[in-house]
Short mmCIF file of C-alpha atoms in Angstrom, two decimals:
data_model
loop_
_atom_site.label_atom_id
_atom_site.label_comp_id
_atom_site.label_asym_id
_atom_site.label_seq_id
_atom_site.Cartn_x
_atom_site.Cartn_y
_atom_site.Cartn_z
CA UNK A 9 93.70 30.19 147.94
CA UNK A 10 91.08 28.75 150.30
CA UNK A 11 91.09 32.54 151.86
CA UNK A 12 90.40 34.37 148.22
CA UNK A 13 87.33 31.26 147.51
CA UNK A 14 85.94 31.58 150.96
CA UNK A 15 85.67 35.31 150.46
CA UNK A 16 84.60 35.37 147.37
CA UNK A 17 81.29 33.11 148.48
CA UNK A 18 80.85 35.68 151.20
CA UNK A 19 81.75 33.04 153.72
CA UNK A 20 84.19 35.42 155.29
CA UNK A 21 84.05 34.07 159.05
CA UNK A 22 85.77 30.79 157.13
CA UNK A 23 88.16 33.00 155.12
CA UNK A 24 89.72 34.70 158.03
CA UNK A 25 89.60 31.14 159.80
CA UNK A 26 92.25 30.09 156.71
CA UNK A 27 93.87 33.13 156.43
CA UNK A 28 95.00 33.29 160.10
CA UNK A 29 95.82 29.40 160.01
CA UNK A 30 98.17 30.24 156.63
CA UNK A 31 99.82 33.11 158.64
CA UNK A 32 100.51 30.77 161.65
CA UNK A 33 101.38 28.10 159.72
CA UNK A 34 104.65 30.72 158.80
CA UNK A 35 105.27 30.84 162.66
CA UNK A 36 103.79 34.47 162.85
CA UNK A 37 102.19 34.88 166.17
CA UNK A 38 98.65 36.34 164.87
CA UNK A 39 95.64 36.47 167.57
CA UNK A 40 91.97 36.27 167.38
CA UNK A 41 91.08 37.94 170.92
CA UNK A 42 90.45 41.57 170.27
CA UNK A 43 92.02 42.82 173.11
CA UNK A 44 95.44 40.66 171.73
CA UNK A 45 94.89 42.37 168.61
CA UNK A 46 94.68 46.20 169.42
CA UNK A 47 97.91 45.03 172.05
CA UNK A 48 99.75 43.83 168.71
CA UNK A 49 98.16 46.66 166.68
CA UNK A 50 100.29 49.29 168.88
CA UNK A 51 103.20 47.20 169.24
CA UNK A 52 103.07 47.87 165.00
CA UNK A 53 102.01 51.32 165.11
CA UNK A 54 105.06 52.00 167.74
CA UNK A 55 107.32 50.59 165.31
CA UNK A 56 106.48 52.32 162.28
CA UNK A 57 105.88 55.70 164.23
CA UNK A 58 109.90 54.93 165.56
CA UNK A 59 110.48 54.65 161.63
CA UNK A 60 108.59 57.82 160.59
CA UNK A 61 110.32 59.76 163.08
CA UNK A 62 114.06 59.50 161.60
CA UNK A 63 112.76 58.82 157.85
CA UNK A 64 110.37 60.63 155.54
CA UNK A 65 107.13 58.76 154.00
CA UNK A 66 108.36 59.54 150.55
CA UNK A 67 111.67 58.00 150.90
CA UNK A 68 109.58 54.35 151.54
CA UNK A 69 109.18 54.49 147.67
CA UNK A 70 113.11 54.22 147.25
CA UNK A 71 112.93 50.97 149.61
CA UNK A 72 114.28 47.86 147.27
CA UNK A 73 112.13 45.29 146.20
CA UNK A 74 111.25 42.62 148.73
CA UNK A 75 113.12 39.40 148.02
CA UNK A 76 112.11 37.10 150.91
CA UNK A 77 109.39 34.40 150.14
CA UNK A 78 108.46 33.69 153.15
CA UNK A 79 107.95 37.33 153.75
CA UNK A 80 105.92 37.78 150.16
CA UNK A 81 104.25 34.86 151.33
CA UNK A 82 102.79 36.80 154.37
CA UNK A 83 102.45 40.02 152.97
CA UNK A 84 99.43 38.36 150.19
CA UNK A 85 97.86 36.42 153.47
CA UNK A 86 97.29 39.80 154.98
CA UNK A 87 96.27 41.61 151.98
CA UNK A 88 93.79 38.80 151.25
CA UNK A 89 92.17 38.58 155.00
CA UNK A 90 91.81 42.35 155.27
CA UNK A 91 88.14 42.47 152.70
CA UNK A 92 87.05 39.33 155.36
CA UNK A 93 88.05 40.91 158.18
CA UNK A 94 87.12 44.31 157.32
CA UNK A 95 83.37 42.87 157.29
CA UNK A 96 83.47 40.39 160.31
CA UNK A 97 86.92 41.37 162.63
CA UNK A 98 87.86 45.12 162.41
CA UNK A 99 90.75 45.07 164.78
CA UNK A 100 92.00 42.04 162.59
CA UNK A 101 92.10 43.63 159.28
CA UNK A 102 93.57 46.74 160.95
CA UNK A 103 96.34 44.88 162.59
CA UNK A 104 96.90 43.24 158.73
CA UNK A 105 97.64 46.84 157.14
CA UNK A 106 100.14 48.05 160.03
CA UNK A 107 101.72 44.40 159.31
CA UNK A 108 101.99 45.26 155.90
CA UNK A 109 103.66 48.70 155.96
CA UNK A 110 105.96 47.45 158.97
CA UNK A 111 107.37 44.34 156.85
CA UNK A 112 107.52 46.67 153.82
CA UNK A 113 109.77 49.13 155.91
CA UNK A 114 111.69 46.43 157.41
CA UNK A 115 112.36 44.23 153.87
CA UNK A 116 111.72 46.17 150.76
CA UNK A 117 108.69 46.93 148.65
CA UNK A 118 106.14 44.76 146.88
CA UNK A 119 102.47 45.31 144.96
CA UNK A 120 101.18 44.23 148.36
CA UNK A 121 103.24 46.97 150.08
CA UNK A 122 101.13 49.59 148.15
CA UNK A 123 98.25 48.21 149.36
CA UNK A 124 99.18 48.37 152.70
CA UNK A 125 100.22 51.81 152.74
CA UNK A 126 96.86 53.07 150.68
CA UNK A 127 95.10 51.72 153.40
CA UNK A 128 97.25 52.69 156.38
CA UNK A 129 96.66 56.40 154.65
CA UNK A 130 92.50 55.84 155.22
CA UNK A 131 93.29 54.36 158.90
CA UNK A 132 95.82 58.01 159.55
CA UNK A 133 93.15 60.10 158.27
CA UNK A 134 89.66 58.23 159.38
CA UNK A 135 90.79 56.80 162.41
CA UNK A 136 93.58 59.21 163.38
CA UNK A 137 92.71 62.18 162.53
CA UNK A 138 96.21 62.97 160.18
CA UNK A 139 95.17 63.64 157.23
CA UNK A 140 98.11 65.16 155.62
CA UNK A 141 99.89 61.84 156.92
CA UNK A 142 97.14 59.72 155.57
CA UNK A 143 97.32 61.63 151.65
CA UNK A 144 100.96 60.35 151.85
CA UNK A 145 100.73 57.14 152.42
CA UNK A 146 98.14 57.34 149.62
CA UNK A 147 100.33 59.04 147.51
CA UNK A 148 103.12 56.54 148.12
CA UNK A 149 101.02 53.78 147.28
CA UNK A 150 99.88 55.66 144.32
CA UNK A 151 103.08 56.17 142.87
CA UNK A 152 104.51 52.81 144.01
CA UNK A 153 101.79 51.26 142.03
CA UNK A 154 102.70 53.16 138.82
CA UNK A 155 106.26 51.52 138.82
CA UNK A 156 104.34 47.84 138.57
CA UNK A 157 104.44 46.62 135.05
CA UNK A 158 100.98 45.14 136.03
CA UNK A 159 99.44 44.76 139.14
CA UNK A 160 96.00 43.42 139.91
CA UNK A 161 95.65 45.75 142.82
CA UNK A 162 95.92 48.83 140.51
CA UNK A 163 92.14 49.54 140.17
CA UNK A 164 91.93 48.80 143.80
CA UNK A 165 94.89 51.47 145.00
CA UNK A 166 93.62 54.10 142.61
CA UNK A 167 89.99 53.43 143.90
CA UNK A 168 91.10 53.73 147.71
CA UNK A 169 93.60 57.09 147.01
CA UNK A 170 90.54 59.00 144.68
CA UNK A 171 88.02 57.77 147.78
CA UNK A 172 89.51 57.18 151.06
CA UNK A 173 92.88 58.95 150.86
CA UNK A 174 92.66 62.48 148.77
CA UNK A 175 89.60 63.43 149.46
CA UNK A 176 90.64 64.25 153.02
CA UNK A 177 93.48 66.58 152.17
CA UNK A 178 91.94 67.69 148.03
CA UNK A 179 88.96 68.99 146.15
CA UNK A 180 86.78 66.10 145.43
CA UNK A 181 87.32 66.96 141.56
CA UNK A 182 91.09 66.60 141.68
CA UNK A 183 90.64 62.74 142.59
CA UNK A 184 88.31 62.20 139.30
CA UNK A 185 91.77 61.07 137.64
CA UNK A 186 92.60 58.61 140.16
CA UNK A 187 89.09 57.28 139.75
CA UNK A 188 89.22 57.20 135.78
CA UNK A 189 92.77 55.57 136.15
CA UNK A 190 91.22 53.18 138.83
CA UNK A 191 88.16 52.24 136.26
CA UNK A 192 90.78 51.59 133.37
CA UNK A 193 92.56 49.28 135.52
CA UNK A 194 89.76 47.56 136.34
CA UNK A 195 88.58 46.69 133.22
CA UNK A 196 92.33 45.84 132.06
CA UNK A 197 92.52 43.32 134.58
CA UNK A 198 89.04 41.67 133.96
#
């Protein structure tokens, strides 16, 4: 909670600050020291790259639905530090999305899950270089969202797959859907 008010006063130093003490608090090792960070930001990516190399992207959708608290518990803290991070700790809210997608692969799906993957699609295809990787994982988060009675994240995984994911891999009018999907969301949720 202290991580969504901090944030949402723009105070994001003090929002990652409670964020990383929540995820330590869980007994996750999570660093502050850049260099740490891109060390435990391959240690992910070497994971899920073992994972992608005996199992398609598409079959993460048939994962079952995470069940662990503890687990679901960790999976919001990163989804809420990324926006802070994102503005004031790059490596930080990178190393939050691979955390995401690797817990999703190792214990089942959750809202947060689709999250993680729409933005480990933007980090293949900005930051990588694979697009047809990164439209994927957008498309996986796009259609794991659309099996979520009611997510708040919807507007924000439509808006990230019609933005940062498609347009890599698509003709920028084929994502004015996503985006009209994403706005209707948006305004559903308040």
């Amino acid at each position: 909670l202290k991580t969504e008010l901090y944030a949402g006063l723009g105070q994001f130093d003090l929002a990652l600050k409670a964020g990383s003490e929540g995820i330590r608090l869980l007994g996750v090792f999570w660093p502050d020291d850049d260099e740490e960070l891109q060390q435990q930001m391959g240690e992910e990516l070497g994971e899920i790259g073992a994972f992608l190399a005996e199992n398609s992207i598409n079959g993460l959708l048939e994962l079952p639905s995470m069940q662990d608290p503890k687990i679901l518990v960790l999976m919001d803290l990163f989804g809420h530090i990324w926006g802070p991070a994102i503005n004031v700790k790059l490596h930080m809210s990178t190393l939050a999305v691979v955390k995401m997608v690797r817990l999703s692969i190792q214990n089942g799906n959750t809202s947060m899950s689709a999250f993680g993957y729409v933005n480990y699609g933007t980090m293949l295809a900005a930051f990588m270089g694979n697009y047809q990787q990164g439209y994927e994982f957008g498309k996986l988060a796009v259609d794991l969202i659309q099996r979520t009675p009611y997510s708040p994240l919807t507007c924000k995984i439509y808006t990230m797959f019609g933005v940062t994911n498609s347009p890599w891999s698509s003709h920028l009018p084929s994502n004015i859907p996503y985006l009209k999907k994403a706005l209707k969301a948006g305004l559903e949720a308040g």
